[in-house]
PDB file of C-alpha atoms in Angstrom:
ATOM      1  CA  UNK A1106     -20.368   9.754   3.151  1.00  0.00           C
ATOM      2  CA  UNK A1107     -18.952  11.456  -0.782  1.00  0.00           C
ATOM      3  CA  UNK A1108     -21.002  12.898  -3.115  1.00  0.00           C
ATOM      4  CA  UNK A1109     -21.145  12.994  -6.367  1.00  0.00           C
ATOM      5  CA  UNK A1110     -22.320  15.843  -8.089  1.00  0.00           C
ATOM      6  CA  UNK A1111     -24.055  15.411 -11.711  1.00  0.00           C
ATOM      7  CA  UNK A1112     -26.428  18.043 -13.110  1.00  0.00           C
ATOM      8  CA  UNK A1113     -29.696  17.158 -15.178  1.00  0.00           C
ATOM      9  CA  UNK A1114     -31.580  19.491 -17.912  1.00  0.00           C
ATOM     10  CA  UNK A1115     -34.044  20.429 -16.156  1.00  0.00           C
ATOM     11  CA  UNK A1116     -36.750  24.619 -16.137  1.00  0.00           C
ATOM     12  CA  UNK A1117     -35.719  27.903 -16.022  1.00  0.00           C
ATOM     13  CA  UNK A1118     -35.654  30.133 -13.283  1.00  0.00           C
ATOM     14  CA  UNK A1119     -37.361  33.258 -12.381  1.00  0.00           C
ATOM     15  CA  UNK A1120     -38.527  36.620  -9.756  1.00  0.00           C
ATOM     16  CA  UNK A1121     -39.354  36.208  -5.937  1.00  0.00           C
ATOM     17  CA  UNK A1122     -40.931  38.603  -3.523  1.00  0.00           C
ATOM     18  CA  UNK A1123     -38.704  41.304  -1.097  1.00  0.00           C
ATOM     19  CA  UNK A1124     -38.500  38.596   1.758  1.00  0.00           C
ATOM     20  CA  UNK A1125     -37.141  36.063  -1.246  1.00  0.00           C
ATOM     21  CA  UNK A1126     -39.151  33.629   0.112  1.00  0.00           C
ATOM     22  CA  UNK A1127     -41.322  32.358  -2.805  1.00  0.00           C
ATOM     23  CA  UNK A1128     -45.160  33.630  -1.979  1.00  0.00           C
ATOM     24  CA  UNK A1129     -46.909  34.658  -5.331  1.00  0.00           C
ATOM     25  CA  UNK A1130     -43.852  35.518  -7.538  1.00  0.00           C
ATOM     26  CA  UNK A1131     -41.067  33.784  -9.779  1.00  0.00           C
ATOM     27  CA  UNK A1132     -37.529  33.932  -8.723  1.00  0.00           C
ATOM     28  CA  UNK A1133     -34.554  36.192  -9.894  1.00  0.00           C
ATOM     29  CA  UNK A1134     -32.146  34.145 -10.311  1.00  0.00           C
ATOM     30  CA  UNK A1135     -29.628  36.382 -10.749  1.00  0.00           C
ATOM     31  CA  UNK A1136     -30.525  38.606  -7.801  1.00  0.00           C
ATOM     32  CA  UNK A1137     -31.662  35.372  -5.637  1.00  0.00           C
ATOM     33  CA  UNK A1138     -30.081  35.183  -2.476  1.00  0.00           C
ATOM     34  CA  UNK A1139     -31.214  32.769  -0.385  1.00  0.00           C
ATOM     35  CA  UNK A1140     -32.854  33.329   3.580  1.00  0.00           C
ATOM     36  CA  UNK A1141     -30.878  32.321   6.793  1.00  0.00           C
ATOM     37  CA  UNK A1142     -31.880  29.062   8.702  1.00  0.00           C
ATOM     38  CA  UNK A1143     -33.695  31.462  10.931  1.00  0.00           C
ATOM     39  CA  UNK A1144     -35.842  33.601   8.396  1.00  0.00           C
ATOM     40  CA  UNK A1145     -36.794  30.276   6.596  1.00  0.00           C
ATOM     41  CA  UNK A1146     -37.819  28.701   9.771  1.00  0.00           C
ATOM     42  CA  UNK A1147     -39.645  32.046  10.095  1.00  0.00           C
ATOM     43  CA  UNK A1148     -41.282  31.812   6.313  1.00  0.00           C
ATOM     44  CA  UNK A1149     -41.605  28.036   6.041  1.00  0.00           C
ATOM     45  CA  UNK A1150     -43.563  25.295   7.339  1.00  0.00           C
ATOM     46  CA  UNK A1151     -42.121  22.741   9.657  1.00  0.00           C
ATOM     47  CA  UNK A1152     -42.188  19.806   7.684  1.00  0.00           C
ATOM     48  CA  UNK A1153     -41.099  22.591   4.619  1.00  0.00           C
ATOM     49  CA  UNK A1154     -37.856  23.460   6.331  1.00  0.00           C
ATOM     50  CA  UNK A1155     -36.949  19.777   7.507  1.00  0.00           C
ATOM     51  CA  UNK A1156     -37.698  18.559   3.957  1.00  0.00           C
ATOM     52  CA  UNK A1157     -36.025  21.593   1.744  1.00  0.00           C
ATOM     53  CA  UNK A1158     -32.914  22.368   4.319  1.00  0.00           C
ATOM     54  CA  UNK A1159     -32.359  18.713   6.683  1.00  0.00           C
ATOM     55  CA  UNK A1160     -33.064  16.591   3.584  1.00  0.00           C
ATOM     56  CA  UNK A1161     -36.208  14.613   5.532  1.00  0.00           C
ATOM     57  CA  UNK A1162     -38.844  12.816   3.727  1.00  0.00           C
ATOM     58  CA  UNK A1163     -42.531  13.601   4.149  1.00  0.00           C
ATOM     59  CA  UNK A1164     -44.936  10.598   4.815  1.00  0.00           C
ATOM     60  CA  UNK A1165     -46.211   8.843   1.571  1.00  0.00           C
ATOM     61  CA  UNK A1166     -49.922   9.246   0.667  1.00  0.00           C
ATOM     62  CA  UNK A1167     -49.757  11.913   3.623  1.00  0.00           C
ATOM     63  CA  UNK A1168     -48.693  14.744   1.471  1.00  0.00           C
ATOM     64  CA  UNK A1169     -50.524  17.516  -0.227  1.00  0.00           C
ATOM     65  CA  UNK A1170     -49.576  16.535  -3.657  1.00  0.00           C
ATOM     66  CA  UNK A1171     -49.228  13.214  -4.196  1.00  0.00           C
ATOM     67  CA  UNK A1172     -52.823  13.250  -6.071  1.00  0.00           C
ATOM     68  CA  UNK A1173     -53.150  16.286  -7.360  1.00  0.00           C
ATOM     69  CA  UNK A1174     -54.436  15.801 -10.939  1.00  0.00           C
ATOM     70  CA  UNK A1175     -54.675  20.030 -11.979  1.00  0.00           C
ATOM     71  CA  UNK A1176     -53.299  21.764 -14.902  1.00  0.00           C
ATOM     72  CA  UNK A1177     -50.396  24.136 -13.162  1.00  0.00           C
ATOM     73  CA  UNK A1178     -46.388  24.437 -12.270  1.00  0.00           C
ATOM     74  CA  UNK A1179     -44.634  23.295  -9.410  1.00  0.00           C
ATOM     75  CA  UNK A1180     -42.031  25.555  -8.169  1.00  0.00           C
ATOM     76  CA  UNK A1181     -39.155  25.747  -5.486  1.00  0.00           C
ATOM     77  CA  UNK A1182     -40.963  26.403  -2.194  1.00  0.00           C
ATOM     78  CA  UNK A1183     -38.090  28.561  -1.129  1.00  0.00           C
ATOM     79  CA  UNK A1184     -37.256  30.662  -4.037  1.00  0.00           C
ATOM     80  CA  UNK A1185     -40.212  30.394  -6.547  1.00  0.00           C
ATOM     81  CA  UNK A1186     -38.177  28.815  -9.001  1.00  0.00           C
ATOM     82  CA  UNK A1187     -39.992  26.900 -11.714  1.00  0.00           C
ATOM     83  CA  UNK A1188     -39.027  22.712 -11.406  1.00  0.00           C
ATOM     84  CA  UNK A1189     -42.112  20.903 -12.648  1.00  0.00           C
ATOM     85  CA  UNK A1190     -44.673  20.899 -14.709  1.00  0.00           C
ATOM     86  CA  UNK A1191     -48.292  18.778 -14.520  1.00  0.00           C
ATOM     87  CA  UNK A1192     -47.762  17.524 -18.077  1.00  0.00           C
ATOM     88  CA  UNK A1193     -44.553  15.417 -16.741  1.00  0.00           C
ATOM     89  CA  UNK A1194     -46.510  14.490 -14.076  1.00  0.00           C
ATOM     90  CA  UNK A1195     -48.146  10.556 -12.590  1.00  0.00           C
ATOM     91  CA  UNK A1196     -48.811   7.954 -11.201  1.00  0.00           C
ATOM     92  CA  UNK A1197     -45.966   6.557  -9.899  1.00  0.00           C
ATOM     93  CA  UNK A1198     -47.844   4.372  -7.510  1.00  0.00           C
ATOM     94  CA  UNK A1199     -45.531   5.746  -4.929  1.00  0.00           C
ATOM     95  CA  UNK A1200     -47.183   8.067  -2.764  1.00  0.00           C
ATOM     96  CA  UNK A1201     -45.165  11.305  -3.611  1.00  0.00           C
ATOM     97  CA  UNK A1202     -45.968  13.764  -6.517  1.00  0.00           C
ATOM     98  CA  UNK A1203     -43.997  12.132  -9.612  1.00  0.00           C
ATOM     99  CA  UNK A1204     -42.339  13.678 -12.954  1.00  0.00           C
ATOM    100  CA  UNK A1205     -41.067  12.132 -15.812  1.00  0.00           C
ATOM    101  CA  UNK A1206     -38.743  15.056 -16.324  1.00  0.00           C
ATOM    102  CA  UNK A1207     -38.004  18.370 -15.337  1.00  0.00           C
ATOM    103  CA  UNK A1208     -38.773  21.630 -16.721  1.00  0.00           C
ATOM    104  CA  UNK A1209     -36.786  22.100 -20.258  1.00  0.00           C
ATOM    105  CA  UNK A1210     -33.723  25.155 -20.135  1.00  0.00           C
ATOM    106  CA  UNK A1211     -32.950  24.480 -16.386  1.00  0.00           C
ATOM    107  CA  UNK A1212     -30.286  22.214 -14.019  1.00  0.00           C
ATOM    108  CA  UNK A1213     -31.174  20.247 -11.502  1.00  0.00           C
ATOM    109  CA  UNK A1214     -28.226  19.403  -8.696  1.00  0.00           C
ATOM    110  CA  UNK A1215     -27.597  15.706  -8.468  1.00  0.00           C
ATOM    111  CA  UNK A1216     -25.965  14.046  -5.703  1.00  0.00           C
ATOM    112  CA  UNK A1217     -24.974  10.541  -4.448  1.00  0.00           C
ATOM    113  CA  UNK A1218     -27.012   9.562  -1.317  1.00  0.00           C
ATOM    114  CA  UNK A1219     -25.851   6.652   1.074  1.00  0.00           C
ATOM    115  CA  UNK A1220     -28.169   7.332   3.819  1.00  0.00           C
ATOM    116  CA  UNK A1221     -30.530   4.224   4.687  1.00  0.00           C
ATOM    117  CA  UNK A1222     -27.991   2.083   3.577  1.00  0.00           C
ATOM    118  CA  UNK A1223     -28.920   2.349  -0.362  1.00  0.00           C
ATOM    119  CA  UNK A1224     -27.333   4.334  -2.521  1.00  0.00           C
ATOM    120  CA  UNK A1225     -29.956   7.020  -4.042  1.00  0.00           C
ATOM    121  CA  UNK A1226     -29.619   9.975  -6.561  1.00  0.00           C
ATOM    122  CA  UNK A1227     -30.882  13.136  -5.084  1.00  0.00           C
ATOM    123  CA  UNK A1228     -32.690  16.050  -6.547  1.00  0.00           C
ATOM    124  CA  UNK A1229     -31.768  19.323  -5.313  1.00  0.00           C
ATOM    125  CA  UNK A1230     -33.056  23.150  -6.829  1.00  0.00           C
ATOM    126  CA  UNK A1231     -30.379  25.227  -8.428  1.00  0.00           C
ATOM    127  CA  UNK A1232     -31.070  28.527  -7.302  1.00  0.00           C
ATOM    128  CA  UNK A1233     -31.736  27.036  -3.723  1.00  0.00           C
ATOM    129  CA  UNK A1234     -30.505  24.317  -2.704  1.00  0.00           C
ATOM    130  CA  UNK A1235     -33.742  22.786  -1.484  1.00  0.00           C
ATOM    131  CA  UNK A1236     -33.662  19.140  -0.905  1.00  0.00           C
ATOM    132  CA  UNK A1237     -36.362  17.894  -3.631  1.00  0.00           C
ATOM    133  CA  UNK A1238     -36.127  13.956  -3.400  1.00  0.00           C
ATOM    134  CA  UNK A1239     -34.789  11.694  -5.458  1.00  0.00           C
ATOM    135  CA  UNK A1240     -34.434  10.741  -9.224  1.00  0.00           C
ATOM    136  CA  UNK A1241     -34.799   7.311 -10.420  1.00  0.00           C
ATOM    137  CA  UNK A1242     -34.292   4.774 -13.456  1.00  0.00           C
ATOM    138  CA  UNK A1243     -37.759   3.363 -13.062  1.00  0.00           C
ATOM    139  CA  UNK A1244     -40.292   5.819 -14.685  1.00  0.00           C
ATOM    140  CA  UNK A1245     -42.118   5.833 -17.814  1.00  0.00           C
ATOM    141  CA  UNK A1246     -40.357   6.237 -21.544  1.00  0.00           C
ATOM    142  CA  UNK A1247     -38.818   7.877 -22.948  1.00  0.00           C
ATOM    143  CA  UNK A1248     -36.963   9.213 -20.185  1.00  0.00           C
ATOM    144  CA  UNK A1249     -37.943   6.134 -18.303  1.00  0.00           C
ATOM    145  CA  UNK A1250     -37.211   8.298 -15.369  1.00  0.00           C
ATOM    146  CA  UNK A1251     -39.029   9.129 -12.021  1.00  0.00           C
ATOM    147  CA  UNK A1252     -38.325  12.096 -10.349  1.00  0.00           C
ATOM    148  CA  UNK A1253     -40.141  11.589  -6.631  1.00  0.00           C
ATOM    149  CA  UNK A1254     -40.650  14.757  -4.985  1.00  0.00           C
ATOM    150  CA  UNK A1255     -41.852  15.944  -1.564  1.00  0.00           C
ATOM    151  CA  UNK A1256     -45.178  17.849  -2.048  1.00  0.00           C
ATOM    152  CA  UNK A1257     -42.950  19.891   1.286  1.00  0.00           C
ATOM    153  CA  UNK A1258     -40.485  21.074  -1.298  1.00  0.00           C
ATOM    154  CA  UNK A1259     -43.181  22.568  -3.660  1.00  0.00           C
ATOM    155  CA  UNK A1260     -45.775  24.977  -4.663  1.00  0.00           C
ATOM    156  CA  UNK A1261     -48.273  24.227  -6.906  1.00  0.00           C
ATOM    157  CA  UNK A1262     -49.738  27.596  -9.371  1.00  0.00           C
ATOM    158  CA  UNK A1263     -52.407  26.628 -10.883  1.00  0.00           C
ATOM    159  CA  UNK A1264     -52.412  27.133 -14.376  1.00  0.00           C
ATOM    160  CA  UNK A1265     -54.900  29.265 -14.697  1.00  0.00           C
ATOM    161  CA  UNK A1266     -53.192  31.638 -12.540  1.00  0.00           C
ATOM    162  CA  UNK A1267     -49.950  30.762 -13.755  1.00  0.00           C
ATOM    163  CA  UNK A1268     -50.011  34.018 -15.610  1.00  0.00           C
ATOM    164  CA  UNK A1269     -50.907  36.289 -13.019  1.00  0.00           C
ATOM    165  CA  UNK A1270     -48.363  34.874 -11.083  1.00  0.00           C
ATOM    166  CA  UNK A1271     -45.777  35.582 -13.445  1.00  0.00           C
ATOM    167  CA  UNK A1272     -45.313  32.535 -14.440  1.00  0.00           C
ATOM    168  CA  UNK A1273     -46.469  33.237 -18.559  1.00  0.00           C
ATOM    169  CA  UNK A1274     -43.317  32.332 -19.599  1.00  0.00           C
ATOM    170  CA  UNK A1275     -43.957  28.178 -19.310  1.00  0.00           C
ATOM    171  CA  UNK A1276     -46.719  28.725 -20.620  1.00  0.00           C
ATOM    172  CA  UNK A1277     -46.343  27.692 -24.225  1.00  0.00           C
ATOM    173  CA  UNK A1278     -46.421  24.118 -23.442  1.00  0.00           C
ATOM    174  CA  UNK A1279     -49.693  24.457 -21.800  1.00  0.00           C
ATOM    175  CA  UNK A1280     -51.183  26.078 -25.165  1.00  0.00           C
ATOM    176  CA  UNK A1281     -49.844  23.482 -27.013  1.00  0.00           C
ATOM    177  CA  UNK A1282     -51.241  20.825 -25.508  1.00  0.00           C
ATOM    178  CA  UNK A1283     -54.169  23.158 -25.329  1.00  0.00           C
ATOM    179  CA  UNK A1284     -55.187  23.447 -22.209  1.00  0.00           C
ATOM    180  CA  UNK A1285     -54.855  27.009 -21.995  1.00  0.00           C
ATOM    181  CA  UNK A1286     -55.672  29.891 -24.500  1.00  0.00           C
ATOM    182  CA  UNK A1287     -53.188  32.948 -24.239  1.00  0.00           C
ATOM    183  CA  UNK A1288     -54.885  36.560 -23.958  1.00  0.00           C
ATOM    184  CA  UNK A1289     -51.856  38.025 -25.777  1.00  0.00           C
ATOM    185  CA  UNK A1290     -52.266  35.550 -29.414  1.00  0.00           C
ATOM    186  CA  UNK A1291     -54.174  37.065 -32.122  1.00  0.00           C
ATOM    187  CA  UNK A1292     -56.304  34.573 -33.408  1.00  0.00           C
ATOM    188  CA  UNK A1293     -56.564  34.607 -37.400  1.00  0.00           C
ATOM    189  CA  UNK A1294     -59.711  35.028 -38.867  1.00  0.00           C
ATOM    190  CA  UNK A1295     -61.464  33.981 -42.338  1.00  0.00           C
ATOM    191  CA  UNK A1296     -61.311  37.594 -44.266  1.00  0.00           C
ATOM    192  CA  UNK A1297     -62.560  40.973 -42.524  1.00  0.00           C
ATOM    193  CA  UNK A1298     -66.010  41.095 -40.596  1.00  0.00           C
ATOM    194  CA  UNK A1299     -68.870  41.357 -42.378  1.00  0.00           C
ATOM    195  CA  UNK A1300     -71.418  44.574 -41.747  1.00  0.00           C
TER     196      UNK A1300
END
């Protein structure tokens, strides 16, 4: 089975905790070292391990995020690397989380996948090399892409927890969309306060 590596633009990597398995810290791309299989088996659920490390697929419509409509960020469950935004999530009817594009500024790894008698494009995370799912060209405009991603490969960071969990650098699109007010941005007034 031949594999062709393709890279598309996608989100920016950031810090993980001391065990290098994502919990509530973003990832440090320069210092991230993927744990061995034995350590991953201890830290991940059996389904997360099967999906991210063995390219398994979880069942449609019976996974954690397929119907999640809350605003926030989706990160690699292994590394904490930011991958997708809820701003780009849409209901494709396939039963898995679907995104029109990955986060801007990062590279997702793509390989041609010939499994199950089909030719598909597999999508993997750059830092941890986690199997995420597949990308198809039947999505909405302007990209016309559908990143069909396994929930088990992701951890969702709700918008109101992103800054506290170290993902403040990913808040700008939510601020522009009017979904989040930055605590660090000064709001101009119409002159000095009157006594």
